[in-house]
Short mmCIF file of N, CA, C and O in Angstrom, two decimals:
data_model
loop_
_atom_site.label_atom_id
_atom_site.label_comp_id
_atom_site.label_asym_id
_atom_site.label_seq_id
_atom_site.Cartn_x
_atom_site.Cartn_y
_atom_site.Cartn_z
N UNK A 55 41.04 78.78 115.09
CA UNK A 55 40.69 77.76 114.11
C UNK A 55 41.21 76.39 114.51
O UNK A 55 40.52 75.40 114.26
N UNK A 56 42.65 76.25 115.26
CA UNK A 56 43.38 75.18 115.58
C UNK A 56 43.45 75.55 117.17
O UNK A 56 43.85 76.65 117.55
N UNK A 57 42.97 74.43 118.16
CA UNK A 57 43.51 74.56 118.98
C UNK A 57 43.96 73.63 119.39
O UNK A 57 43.50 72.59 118.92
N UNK A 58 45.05 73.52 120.46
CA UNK A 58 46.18 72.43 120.45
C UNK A 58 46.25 72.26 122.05
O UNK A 58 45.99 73.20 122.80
N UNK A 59 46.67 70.88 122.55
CA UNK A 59 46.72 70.95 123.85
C UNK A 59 48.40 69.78 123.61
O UNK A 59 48.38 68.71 123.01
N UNK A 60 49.75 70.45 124.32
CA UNK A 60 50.24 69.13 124.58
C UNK A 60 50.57 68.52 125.62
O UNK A 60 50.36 68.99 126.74
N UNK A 61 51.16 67.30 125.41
CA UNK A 61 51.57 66.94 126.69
C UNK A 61 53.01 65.70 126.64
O UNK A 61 53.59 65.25 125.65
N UNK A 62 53.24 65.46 128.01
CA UNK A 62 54.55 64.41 127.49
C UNK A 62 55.46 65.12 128.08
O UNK A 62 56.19 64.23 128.52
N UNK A 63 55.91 66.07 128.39
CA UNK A 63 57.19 66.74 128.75
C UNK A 63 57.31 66.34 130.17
O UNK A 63 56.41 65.75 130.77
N UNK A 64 58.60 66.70 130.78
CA UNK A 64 58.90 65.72 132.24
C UNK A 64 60.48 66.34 132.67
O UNK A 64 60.95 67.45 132.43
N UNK A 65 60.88 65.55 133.16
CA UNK A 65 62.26 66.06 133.85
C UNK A 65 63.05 64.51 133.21
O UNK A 65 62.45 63.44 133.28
N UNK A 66 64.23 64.60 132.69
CA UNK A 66 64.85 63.19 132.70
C UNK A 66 66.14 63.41 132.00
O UNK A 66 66.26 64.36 131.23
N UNK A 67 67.19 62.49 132.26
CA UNK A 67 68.72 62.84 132.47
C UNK A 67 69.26 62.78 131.32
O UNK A 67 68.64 62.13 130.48
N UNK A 68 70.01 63.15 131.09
CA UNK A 68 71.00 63.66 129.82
C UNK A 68 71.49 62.06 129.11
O UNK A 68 72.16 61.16 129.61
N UNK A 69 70.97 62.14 128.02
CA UNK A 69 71.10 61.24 127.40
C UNK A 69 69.87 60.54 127.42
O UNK A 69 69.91 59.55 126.68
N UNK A 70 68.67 60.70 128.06
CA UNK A 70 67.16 59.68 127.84
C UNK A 70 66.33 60.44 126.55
O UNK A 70 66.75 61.22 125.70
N UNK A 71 65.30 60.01 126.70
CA UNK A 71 64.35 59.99 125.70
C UNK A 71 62.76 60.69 126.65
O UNK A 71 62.42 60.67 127.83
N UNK A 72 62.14 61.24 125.37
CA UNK A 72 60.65 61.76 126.24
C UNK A 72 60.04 61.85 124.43
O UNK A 72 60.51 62.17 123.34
N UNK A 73 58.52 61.28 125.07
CA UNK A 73 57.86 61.75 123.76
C UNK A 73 56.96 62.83 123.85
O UNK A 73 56.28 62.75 124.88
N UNK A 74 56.69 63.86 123.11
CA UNK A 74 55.91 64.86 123.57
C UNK A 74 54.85 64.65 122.25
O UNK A 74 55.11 64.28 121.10
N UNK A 75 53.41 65.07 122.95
CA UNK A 75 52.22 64.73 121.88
C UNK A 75 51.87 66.28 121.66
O UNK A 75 52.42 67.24 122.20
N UNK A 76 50.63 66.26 120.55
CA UNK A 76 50.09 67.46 120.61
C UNK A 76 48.87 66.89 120.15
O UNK A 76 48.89 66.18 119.15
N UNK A 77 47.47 67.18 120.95
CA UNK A 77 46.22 66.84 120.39
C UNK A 77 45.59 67.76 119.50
O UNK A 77 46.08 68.80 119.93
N UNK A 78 44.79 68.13 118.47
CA UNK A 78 44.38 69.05 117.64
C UNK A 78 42.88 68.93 117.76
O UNK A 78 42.27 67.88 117.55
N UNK A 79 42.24 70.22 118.18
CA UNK A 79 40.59 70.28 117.89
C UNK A 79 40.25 71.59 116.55
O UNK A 79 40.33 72.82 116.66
N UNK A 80 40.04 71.11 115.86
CA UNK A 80 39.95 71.79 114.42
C UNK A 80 38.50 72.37 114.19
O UNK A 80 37.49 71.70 114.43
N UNK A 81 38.48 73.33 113.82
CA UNK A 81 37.09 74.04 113.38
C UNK A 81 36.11 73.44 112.59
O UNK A 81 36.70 72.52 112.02
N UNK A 82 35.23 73.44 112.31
CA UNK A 82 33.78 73.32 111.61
C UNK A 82 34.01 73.07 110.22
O UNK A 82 33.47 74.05 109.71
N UNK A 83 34.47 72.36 109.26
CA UNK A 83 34.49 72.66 108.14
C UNK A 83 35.94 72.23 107.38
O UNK A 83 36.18 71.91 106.21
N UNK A 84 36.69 72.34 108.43
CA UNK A 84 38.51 72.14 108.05
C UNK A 84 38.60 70.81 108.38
O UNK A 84 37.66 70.13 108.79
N UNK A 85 39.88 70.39 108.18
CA UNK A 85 40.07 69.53 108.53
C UNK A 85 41.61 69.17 109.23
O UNK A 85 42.34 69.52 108.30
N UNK A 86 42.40 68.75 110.16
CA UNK A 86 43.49 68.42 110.64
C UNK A 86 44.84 68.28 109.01
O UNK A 86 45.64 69.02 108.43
N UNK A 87 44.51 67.34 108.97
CA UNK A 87 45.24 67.24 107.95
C UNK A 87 45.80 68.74 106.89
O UNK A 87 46.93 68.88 106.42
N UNK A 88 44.82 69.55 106.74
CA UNK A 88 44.77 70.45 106.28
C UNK A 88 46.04 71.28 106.39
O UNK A 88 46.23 72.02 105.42
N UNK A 89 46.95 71.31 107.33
CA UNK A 89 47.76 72.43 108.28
C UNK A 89 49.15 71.78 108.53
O UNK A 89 49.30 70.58 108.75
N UNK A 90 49.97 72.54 108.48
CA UNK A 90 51.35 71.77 108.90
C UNK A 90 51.13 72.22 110.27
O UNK A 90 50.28 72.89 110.87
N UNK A 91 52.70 71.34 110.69
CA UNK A 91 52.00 71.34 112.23
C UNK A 91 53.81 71.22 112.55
O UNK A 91 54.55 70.41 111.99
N UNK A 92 54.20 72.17 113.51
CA UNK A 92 55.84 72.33 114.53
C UNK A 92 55.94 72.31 115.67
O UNK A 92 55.10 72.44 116.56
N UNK A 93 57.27 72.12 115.70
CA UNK A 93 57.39 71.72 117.57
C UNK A 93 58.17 73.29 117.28
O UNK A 93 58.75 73.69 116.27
N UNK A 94 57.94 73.86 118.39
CA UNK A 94 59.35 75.03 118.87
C UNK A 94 59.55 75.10 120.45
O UNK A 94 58.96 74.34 121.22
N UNK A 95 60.56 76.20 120.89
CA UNK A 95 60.67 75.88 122.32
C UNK A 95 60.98 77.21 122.49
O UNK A 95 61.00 78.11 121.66
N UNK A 96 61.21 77.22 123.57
CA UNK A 96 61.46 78.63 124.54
C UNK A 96 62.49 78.09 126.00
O UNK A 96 62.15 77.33 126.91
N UNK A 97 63.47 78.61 125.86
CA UNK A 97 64.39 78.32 127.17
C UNK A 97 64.03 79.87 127.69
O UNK A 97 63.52 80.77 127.02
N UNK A 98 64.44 79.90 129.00
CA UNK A 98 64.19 81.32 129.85
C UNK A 98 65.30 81.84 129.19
O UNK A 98 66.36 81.35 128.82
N UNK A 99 64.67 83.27 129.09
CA UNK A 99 65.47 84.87 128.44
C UNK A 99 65.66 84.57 127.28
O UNK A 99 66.47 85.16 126.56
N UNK A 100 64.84 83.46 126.86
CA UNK A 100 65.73 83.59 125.57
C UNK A 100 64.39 83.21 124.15
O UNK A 100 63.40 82.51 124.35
N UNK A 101 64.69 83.82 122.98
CA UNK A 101 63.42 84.03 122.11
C UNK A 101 62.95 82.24 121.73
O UNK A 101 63.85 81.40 121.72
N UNK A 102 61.87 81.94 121.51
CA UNK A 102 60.95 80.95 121.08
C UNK A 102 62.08 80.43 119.37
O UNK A 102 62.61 81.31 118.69
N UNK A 103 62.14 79.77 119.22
CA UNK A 103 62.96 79.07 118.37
C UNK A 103 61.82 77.92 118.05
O UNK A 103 60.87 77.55 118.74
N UNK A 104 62.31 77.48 116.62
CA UNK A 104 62.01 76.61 115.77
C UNK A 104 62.75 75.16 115.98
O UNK A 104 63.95 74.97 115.79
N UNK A 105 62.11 74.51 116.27
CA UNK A 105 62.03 72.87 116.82
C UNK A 105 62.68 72.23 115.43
O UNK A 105 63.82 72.26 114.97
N UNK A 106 61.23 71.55 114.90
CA UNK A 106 60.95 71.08 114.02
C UNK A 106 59.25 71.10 113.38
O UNK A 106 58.32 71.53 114.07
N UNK A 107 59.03 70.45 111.71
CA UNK A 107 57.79 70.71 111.40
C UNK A 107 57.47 69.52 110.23
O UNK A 107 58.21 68.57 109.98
N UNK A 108 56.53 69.75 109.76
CA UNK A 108 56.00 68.90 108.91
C UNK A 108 54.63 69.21 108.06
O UNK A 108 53.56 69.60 108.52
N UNK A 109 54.91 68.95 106.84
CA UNK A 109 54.09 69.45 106.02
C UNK A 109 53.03 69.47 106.21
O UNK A 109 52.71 68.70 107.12
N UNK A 110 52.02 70.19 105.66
CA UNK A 110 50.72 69.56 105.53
C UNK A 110 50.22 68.16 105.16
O UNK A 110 49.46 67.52 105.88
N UNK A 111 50.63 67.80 104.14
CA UNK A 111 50.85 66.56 103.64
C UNK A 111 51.56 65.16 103.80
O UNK A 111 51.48 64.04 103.28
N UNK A 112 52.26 65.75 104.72
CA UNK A 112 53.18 64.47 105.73
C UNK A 112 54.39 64.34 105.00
O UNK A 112 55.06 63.30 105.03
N UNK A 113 54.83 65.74 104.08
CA UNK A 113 56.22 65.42 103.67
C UNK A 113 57.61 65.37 103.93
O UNK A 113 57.68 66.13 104.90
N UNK A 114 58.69 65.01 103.72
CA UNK A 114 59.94 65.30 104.24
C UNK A 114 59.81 66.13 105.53
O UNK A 114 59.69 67.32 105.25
N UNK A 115 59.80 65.92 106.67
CA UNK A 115 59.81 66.97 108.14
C UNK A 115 61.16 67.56 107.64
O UNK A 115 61.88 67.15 106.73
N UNK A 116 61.34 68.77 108.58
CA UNK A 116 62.36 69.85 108.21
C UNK A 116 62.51 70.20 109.84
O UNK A 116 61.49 70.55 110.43
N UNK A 117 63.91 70.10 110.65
CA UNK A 117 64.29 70.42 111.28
C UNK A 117 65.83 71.08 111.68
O UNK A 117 66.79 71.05 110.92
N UNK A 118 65.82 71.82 113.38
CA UNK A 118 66.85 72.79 112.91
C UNK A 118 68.04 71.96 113.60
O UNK A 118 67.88 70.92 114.24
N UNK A 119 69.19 72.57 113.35
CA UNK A 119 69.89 71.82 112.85
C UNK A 119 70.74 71.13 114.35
O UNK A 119 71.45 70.12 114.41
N UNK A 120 70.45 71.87 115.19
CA UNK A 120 70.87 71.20 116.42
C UNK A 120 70.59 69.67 117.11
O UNK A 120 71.40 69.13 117.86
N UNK A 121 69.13 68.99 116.66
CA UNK A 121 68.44 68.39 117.10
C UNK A 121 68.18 67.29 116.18
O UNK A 121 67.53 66.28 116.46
N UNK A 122 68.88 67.63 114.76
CA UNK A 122 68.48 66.42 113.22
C UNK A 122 69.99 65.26 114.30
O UNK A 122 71.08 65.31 114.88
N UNK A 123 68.59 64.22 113.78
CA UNK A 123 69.59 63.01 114.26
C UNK A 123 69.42 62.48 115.38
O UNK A 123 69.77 61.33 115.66
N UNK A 124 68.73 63.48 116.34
CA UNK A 124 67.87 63.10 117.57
C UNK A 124 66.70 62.86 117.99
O UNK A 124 66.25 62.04 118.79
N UNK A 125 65.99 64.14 116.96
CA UNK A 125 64.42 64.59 116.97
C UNK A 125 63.72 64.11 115.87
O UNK A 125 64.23 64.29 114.77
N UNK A 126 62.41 63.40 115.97
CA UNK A 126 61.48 62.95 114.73
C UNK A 126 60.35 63.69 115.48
O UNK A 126 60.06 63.70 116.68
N UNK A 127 59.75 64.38 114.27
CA UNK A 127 58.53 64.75 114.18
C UNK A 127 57.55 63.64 113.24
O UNK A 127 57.99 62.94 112.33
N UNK A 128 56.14 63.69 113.71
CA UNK A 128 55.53 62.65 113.02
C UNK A 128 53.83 63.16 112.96
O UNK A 128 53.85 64.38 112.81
N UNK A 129 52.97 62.85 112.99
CA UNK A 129 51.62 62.73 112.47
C UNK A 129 50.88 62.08 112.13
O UNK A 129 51.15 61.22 111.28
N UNK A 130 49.61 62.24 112.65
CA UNK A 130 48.60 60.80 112.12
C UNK A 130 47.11 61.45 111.87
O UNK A 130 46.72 62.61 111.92
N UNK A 131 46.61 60.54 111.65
CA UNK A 131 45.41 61.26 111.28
C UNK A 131 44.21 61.43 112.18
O UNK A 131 43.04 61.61 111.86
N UNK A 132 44.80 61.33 113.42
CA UNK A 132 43.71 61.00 114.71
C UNK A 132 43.91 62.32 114.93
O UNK A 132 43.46 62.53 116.05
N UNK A 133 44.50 63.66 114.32
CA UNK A 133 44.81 65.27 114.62
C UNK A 133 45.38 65.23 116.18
O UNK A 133 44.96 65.72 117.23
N UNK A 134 46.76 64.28 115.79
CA UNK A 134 47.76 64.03 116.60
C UNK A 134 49.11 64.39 115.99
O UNK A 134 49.54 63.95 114.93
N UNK A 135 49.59 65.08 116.67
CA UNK A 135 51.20 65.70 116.32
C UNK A 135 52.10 64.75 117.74
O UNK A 135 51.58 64.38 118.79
N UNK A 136 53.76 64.51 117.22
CA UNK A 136 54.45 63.85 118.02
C UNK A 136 55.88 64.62 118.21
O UNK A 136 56.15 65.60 117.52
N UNK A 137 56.50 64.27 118.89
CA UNK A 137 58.04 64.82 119.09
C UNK A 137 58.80 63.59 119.93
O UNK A 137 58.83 63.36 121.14
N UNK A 138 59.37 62.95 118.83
CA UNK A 138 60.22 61.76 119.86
C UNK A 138 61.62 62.20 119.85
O UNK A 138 62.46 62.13 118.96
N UNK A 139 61.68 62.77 121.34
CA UNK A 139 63.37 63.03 121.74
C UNK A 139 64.37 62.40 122.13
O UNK A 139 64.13 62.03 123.28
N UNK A 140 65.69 61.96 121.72
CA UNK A 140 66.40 61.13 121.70
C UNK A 140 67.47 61.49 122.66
O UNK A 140 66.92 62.10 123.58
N UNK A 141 68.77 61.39 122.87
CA UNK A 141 69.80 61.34 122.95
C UNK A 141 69.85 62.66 123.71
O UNK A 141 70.73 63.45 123.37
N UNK A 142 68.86 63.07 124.90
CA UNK A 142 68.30 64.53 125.20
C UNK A 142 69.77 65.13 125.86
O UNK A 142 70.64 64.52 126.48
N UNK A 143 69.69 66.53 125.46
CA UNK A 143 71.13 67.41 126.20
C UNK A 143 70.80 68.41 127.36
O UNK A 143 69.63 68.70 127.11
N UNK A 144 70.99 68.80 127.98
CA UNK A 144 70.53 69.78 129.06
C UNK A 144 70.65 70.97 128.65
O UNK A 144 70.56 71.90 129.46
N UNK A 145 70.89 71.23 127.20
CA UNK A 145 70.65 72.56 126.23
C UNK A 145 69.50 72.43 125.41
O UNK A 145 69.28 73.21 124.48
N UNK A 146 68.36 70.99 125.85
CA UNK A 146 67.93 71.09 125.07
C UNK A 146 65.90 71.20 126.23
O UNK A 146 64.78 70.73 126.00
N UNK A 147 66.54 72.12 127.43
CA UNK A 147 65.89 72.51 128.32
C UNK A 147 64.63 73.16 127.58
O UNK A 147 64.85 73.50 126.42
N UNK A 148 63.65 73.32 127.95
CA UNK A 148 63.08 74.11 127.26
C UNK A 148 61.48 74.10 127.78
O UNK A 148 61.03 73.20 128.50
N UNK A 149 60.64 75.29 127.27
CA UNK A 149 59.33 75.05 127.56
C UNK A 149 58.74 74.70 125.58
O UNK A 149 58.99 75.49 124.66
N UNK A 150 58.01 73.44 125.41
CA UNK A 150 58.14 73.04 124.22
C UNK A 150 56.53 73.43 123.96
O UNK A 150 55.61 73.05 124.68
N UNK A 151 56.43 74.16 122.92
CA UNK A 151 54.72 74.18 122.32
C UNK A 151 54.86 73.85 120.90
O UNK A 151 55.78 74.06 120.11
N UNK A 152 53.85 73.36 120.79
CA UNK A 152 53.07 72.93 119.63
C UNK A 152 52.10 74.04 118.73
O UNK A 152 51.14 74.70 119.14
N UNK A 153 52.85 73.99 117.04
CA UNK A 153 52.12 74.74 116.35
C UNK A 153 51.44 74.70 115.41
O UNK A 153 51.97 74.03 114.52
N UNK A 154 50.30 75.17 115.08
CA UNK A 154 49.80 75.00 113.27
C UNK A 154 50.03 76.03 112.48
O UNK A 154 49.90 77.11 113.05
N UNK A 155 50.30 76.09 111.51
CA UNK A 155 50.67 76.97 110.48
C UNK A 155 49.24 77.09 109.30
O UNK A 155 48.13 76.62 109.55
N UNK A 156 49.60 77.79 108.06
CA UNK A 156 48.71 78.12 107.44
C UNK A 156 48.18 77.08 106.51
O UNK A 156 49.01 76.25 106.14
N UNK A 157 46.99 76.98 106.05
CA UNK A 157 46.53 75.48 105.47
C UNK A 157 47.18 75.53 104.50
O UNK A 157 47.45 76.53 103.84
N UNK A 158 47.56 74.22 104.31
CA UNK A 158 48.41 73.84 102.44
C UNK A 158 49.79 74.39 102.66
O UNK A 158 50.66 74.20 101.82
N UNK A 159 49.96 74.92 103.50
CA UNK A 159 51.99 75.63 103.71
C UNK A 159 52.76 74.35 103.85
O UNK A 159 52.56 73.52 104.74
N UNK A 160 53.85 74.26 102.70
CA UNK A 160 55.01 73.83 102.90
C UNK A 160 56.08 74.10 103.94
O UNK A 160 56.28 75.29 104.18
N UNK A 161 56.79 73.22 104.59
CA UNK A 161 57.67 73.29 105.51
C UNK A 161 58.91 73.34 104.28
O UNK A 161 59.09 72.61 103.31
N UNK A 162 59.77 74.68 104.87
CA UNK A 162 61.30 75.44 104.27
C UNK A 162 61.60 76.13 105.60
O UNK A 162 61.12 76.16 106.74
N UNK A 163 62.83 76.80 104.78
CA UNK A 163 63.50 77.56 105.72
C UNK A 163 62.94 78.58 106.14
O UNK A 163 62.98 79.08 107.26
N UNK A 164 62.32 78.94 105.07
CA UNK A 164 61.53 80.13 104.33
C UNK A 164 60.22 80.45 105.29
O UNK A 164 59.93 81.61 105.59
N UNK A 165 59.38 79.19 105.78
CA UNK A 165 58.23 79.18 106.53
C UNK A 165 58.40 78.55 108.07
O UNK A 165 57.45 77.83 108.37
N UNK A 166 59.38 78.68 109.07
CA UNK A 166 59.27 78.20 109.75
C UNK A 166 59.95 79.18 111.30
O UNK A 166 60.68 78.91 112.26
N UNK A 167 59.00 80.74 110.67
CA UNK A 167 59.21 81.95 111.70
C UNK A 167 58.21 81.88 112.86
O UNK A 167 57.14 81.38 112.52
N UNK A 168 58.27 82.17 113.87
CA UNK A 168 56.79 82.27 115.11
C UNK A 168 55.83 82.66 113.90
O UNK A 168 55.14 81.84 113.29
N UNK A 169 55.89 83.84 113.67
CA UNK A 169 54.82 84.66 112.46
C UNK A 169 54.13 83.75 111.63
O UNK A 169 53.03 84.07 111.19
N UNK A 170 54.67 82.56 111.35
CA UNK A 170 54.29 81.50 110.38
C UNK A 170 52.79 80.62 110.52
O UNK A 170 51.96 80.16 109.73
N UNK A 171 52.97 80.69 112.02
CA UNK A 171 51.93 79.79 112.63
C UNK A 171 51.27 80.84 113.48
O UNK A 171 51.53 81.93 113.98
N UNK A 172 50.09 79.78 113.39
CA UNK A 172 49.36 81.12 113.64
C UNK A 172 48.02 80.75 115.00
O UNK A 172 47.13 81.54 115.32
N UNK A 173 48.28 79.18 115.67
CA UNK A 173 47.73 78.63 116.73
C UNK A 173 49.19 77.95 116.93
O UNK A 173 50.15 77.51 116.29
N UNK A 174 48.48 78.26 118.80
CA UNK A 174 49.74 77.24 119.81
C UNK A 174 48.74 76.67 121.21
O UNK A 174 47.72 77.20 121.64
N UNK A 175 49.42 75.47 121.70
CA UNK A 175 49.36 75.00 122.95
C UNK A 175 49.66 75.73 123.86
O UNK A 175 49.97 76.89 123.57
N UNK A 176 49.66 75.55 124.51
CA UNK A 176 49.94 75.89 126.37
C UNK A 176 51.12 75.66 126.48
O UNK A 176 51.49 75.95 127.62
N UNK A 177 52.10 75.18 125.72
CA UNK A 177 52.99 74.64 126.13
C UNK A 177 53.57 73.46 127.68
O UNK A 177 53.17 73.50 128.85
N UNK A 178 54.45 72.67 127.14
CA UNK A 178 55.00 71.68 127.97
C UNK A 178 56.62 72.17 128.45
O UNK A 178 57.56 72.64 127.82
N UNK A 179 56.45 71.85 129.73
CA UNK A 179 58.09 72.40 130.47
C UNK A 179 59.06 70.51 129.72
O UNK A 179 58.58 69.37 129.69
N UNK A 180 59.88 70.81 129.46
CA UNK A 180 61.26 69.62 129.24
C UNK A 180 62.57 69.92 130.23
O UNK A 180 63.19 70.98 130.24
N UNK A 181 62.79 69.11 130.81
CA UNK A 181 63.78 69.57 131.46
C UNK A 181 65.09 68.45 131.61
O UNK A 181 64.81 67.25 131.48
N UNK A 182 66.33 68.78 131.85
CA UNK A 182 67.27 67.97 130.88
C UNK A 182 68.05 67.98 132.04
O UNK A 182 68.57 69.09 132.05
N UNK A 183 68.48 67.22 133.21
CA UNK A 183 69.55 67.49 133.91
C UNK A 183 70.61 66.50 133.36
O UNK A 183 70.49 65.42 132.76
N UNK A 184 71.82 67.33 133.80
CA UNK A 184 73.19 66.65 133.59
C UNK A 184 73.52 65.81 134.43
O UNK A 184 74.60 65.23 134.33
#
């Protein structure tokens, strides 16, 4: 129903910045807006984790707790998703994809499992040297 392509990810040193996009091609009938939309990541061996997200509606973003203070998630209506990374750590390595979740779902604690979403990107490699 959602498919997602992103891009933006790169190699760059501990302490820079990278913005990562996500483009959205939406089905027949729906509309972008419709869907919340998350960043999550995947470091090697280790399970896919929850980034950050944002409502359907463009409300309060909800992120975890490693990354508040660094990471803004954002949205527009061109069925463009963003991830502006700040103050980057070399823990914060990762292969980063882009997700949509179910139409009209609120972003909680409550909704923000892999299971939740239910289209992803290809994912983007981030890579963080010290």
């Amino acid at each position: 129903q959602v498919q997602l392509v992103e891009s933006g990810g790169g190699l760059v040193q501990a302490g820079g910045s990278l913005r990562l996009s996500c483009a959205a091609s939406v089905a027949s009938g729906r509309t972008f807006t419709m869907y919340p939309m998350a960043w999550f990541r995947q470091a090697p061996g280790k399970e896919r984790e929850f980034v950050a997200g944002i409502s359907w509606n463009g409300g309060t973003p909800y992120y975890t707790d490693s990354v508040k203070g660094r990471f803004t998630i954002s949205r527009d209506n061109a069925k463009n998703t963003f991830l502006q990374m700040n103050s980057l750590k070399p823990e914060d390595t990762a292969v980063y994809y882009c997700a949509a979740g179910r139409r009209f779902a609120t972003m909680s604690a409550s909704s923000i499992s892999v299971a939740d979403f239910g289209s992803w990107g290809q994912g983007t490699q981030v890579t963080v040297s010290s």
